[in-house]
Short mmCIF file of C-alpha atoms in Angstrom, two decimals:
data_model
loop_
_atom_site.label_atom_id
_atom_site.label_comp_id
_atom_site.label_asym_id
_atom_site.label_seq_id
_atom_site.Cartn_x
_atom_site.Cartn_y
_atom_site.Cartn_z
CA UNK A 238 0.00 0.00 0.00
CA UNK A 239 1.31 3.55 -1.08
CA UNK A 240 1.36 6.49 1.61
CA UNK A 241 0.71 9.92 0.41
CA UNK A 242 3.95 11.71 1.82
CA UNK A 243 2.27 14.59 3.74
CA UNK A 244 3.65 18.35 2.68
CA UNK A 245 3.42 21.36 5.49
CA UNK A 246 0.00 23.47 4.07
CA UNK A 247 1.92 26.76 5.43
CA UNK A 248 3.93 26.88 2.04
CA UNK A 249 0.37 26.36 -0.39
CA UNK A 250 -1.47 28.71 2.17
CA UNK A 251 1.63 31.66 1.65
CA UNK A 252 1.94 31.00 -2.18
CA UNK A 253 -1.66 31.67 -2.58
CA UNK A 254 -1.60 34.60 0.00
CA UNK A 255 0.77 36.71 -1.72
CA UNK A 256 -0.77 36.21 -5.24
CA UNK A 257 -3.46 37.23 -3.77
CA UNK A 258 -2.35 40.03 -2.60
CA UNK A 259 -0.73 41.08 -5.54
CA UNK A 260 -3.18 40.11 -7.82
CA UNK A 261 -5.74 42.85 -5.50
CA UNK A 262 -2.19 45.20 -5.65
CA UNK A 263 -2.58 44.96 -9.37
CA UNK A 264 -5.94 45.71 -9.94
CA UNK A 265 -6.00 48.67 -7.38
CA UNK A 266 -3.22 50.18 -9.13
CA UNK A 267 -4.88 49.50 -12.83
CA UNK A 268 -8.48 51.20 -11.19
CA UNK A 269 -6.40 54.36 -10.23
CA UNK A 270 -4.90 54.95 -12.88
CA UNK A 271 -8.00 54.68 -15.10
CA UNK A 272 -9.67 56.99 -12.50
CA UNK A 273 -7.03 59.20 -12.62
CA UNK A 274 -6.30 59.39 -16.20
CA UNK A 275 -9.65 58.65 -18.00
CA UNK A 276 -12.43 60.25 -15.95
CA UNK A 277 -10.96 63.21 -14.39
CA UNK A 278 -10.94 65.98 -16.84
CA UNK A 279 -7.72 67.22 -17.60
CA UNK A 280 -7.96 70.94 -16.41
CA UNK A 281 -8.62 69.13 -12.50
CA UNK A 282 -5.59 66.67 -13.02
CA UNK A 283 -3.18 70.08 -14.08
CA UNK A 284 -4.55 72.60 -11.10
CA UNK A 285 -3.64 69.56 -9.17
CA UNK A 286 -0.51 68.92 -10.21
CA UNK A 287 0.64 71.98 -10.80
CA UNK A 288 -1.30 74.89 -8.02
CA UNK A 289 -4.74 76.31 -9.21
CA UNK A 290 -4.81 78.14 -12.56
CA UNK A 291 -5.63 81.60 -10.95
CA UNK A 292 -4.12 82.23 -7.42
CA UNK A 293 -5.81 84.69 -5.62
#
């Protein structure tokens, strides 16, 4: 009769865990940057960047 040789779970649960996390890392990053440079008009995104057009 064969015995399954038994591996630590620690190593499968950590693999997973960190693609996880930067699979979520990833996909935050890709949603900000499509917020940032799709939706927000581009006069908002340069008074940002660089001060407000018309300091009083």
């Amino acid at each position: 009769m064969l015995v399954a040789e038994s591996k630590p779970m620690i190593g499968s649960f950590a693999r997973f865990f960190f693609l996880g996390l930067a699979v979520s890392a990833t996909s935050l990053l890709a949603t900000v940057t499509f917020v940032v440079f799709i939706l927000v008009p581009e006069e908002v995104r340069s008074a940002t960047l660089n001060g407000p057009l018309f300091p009083w």
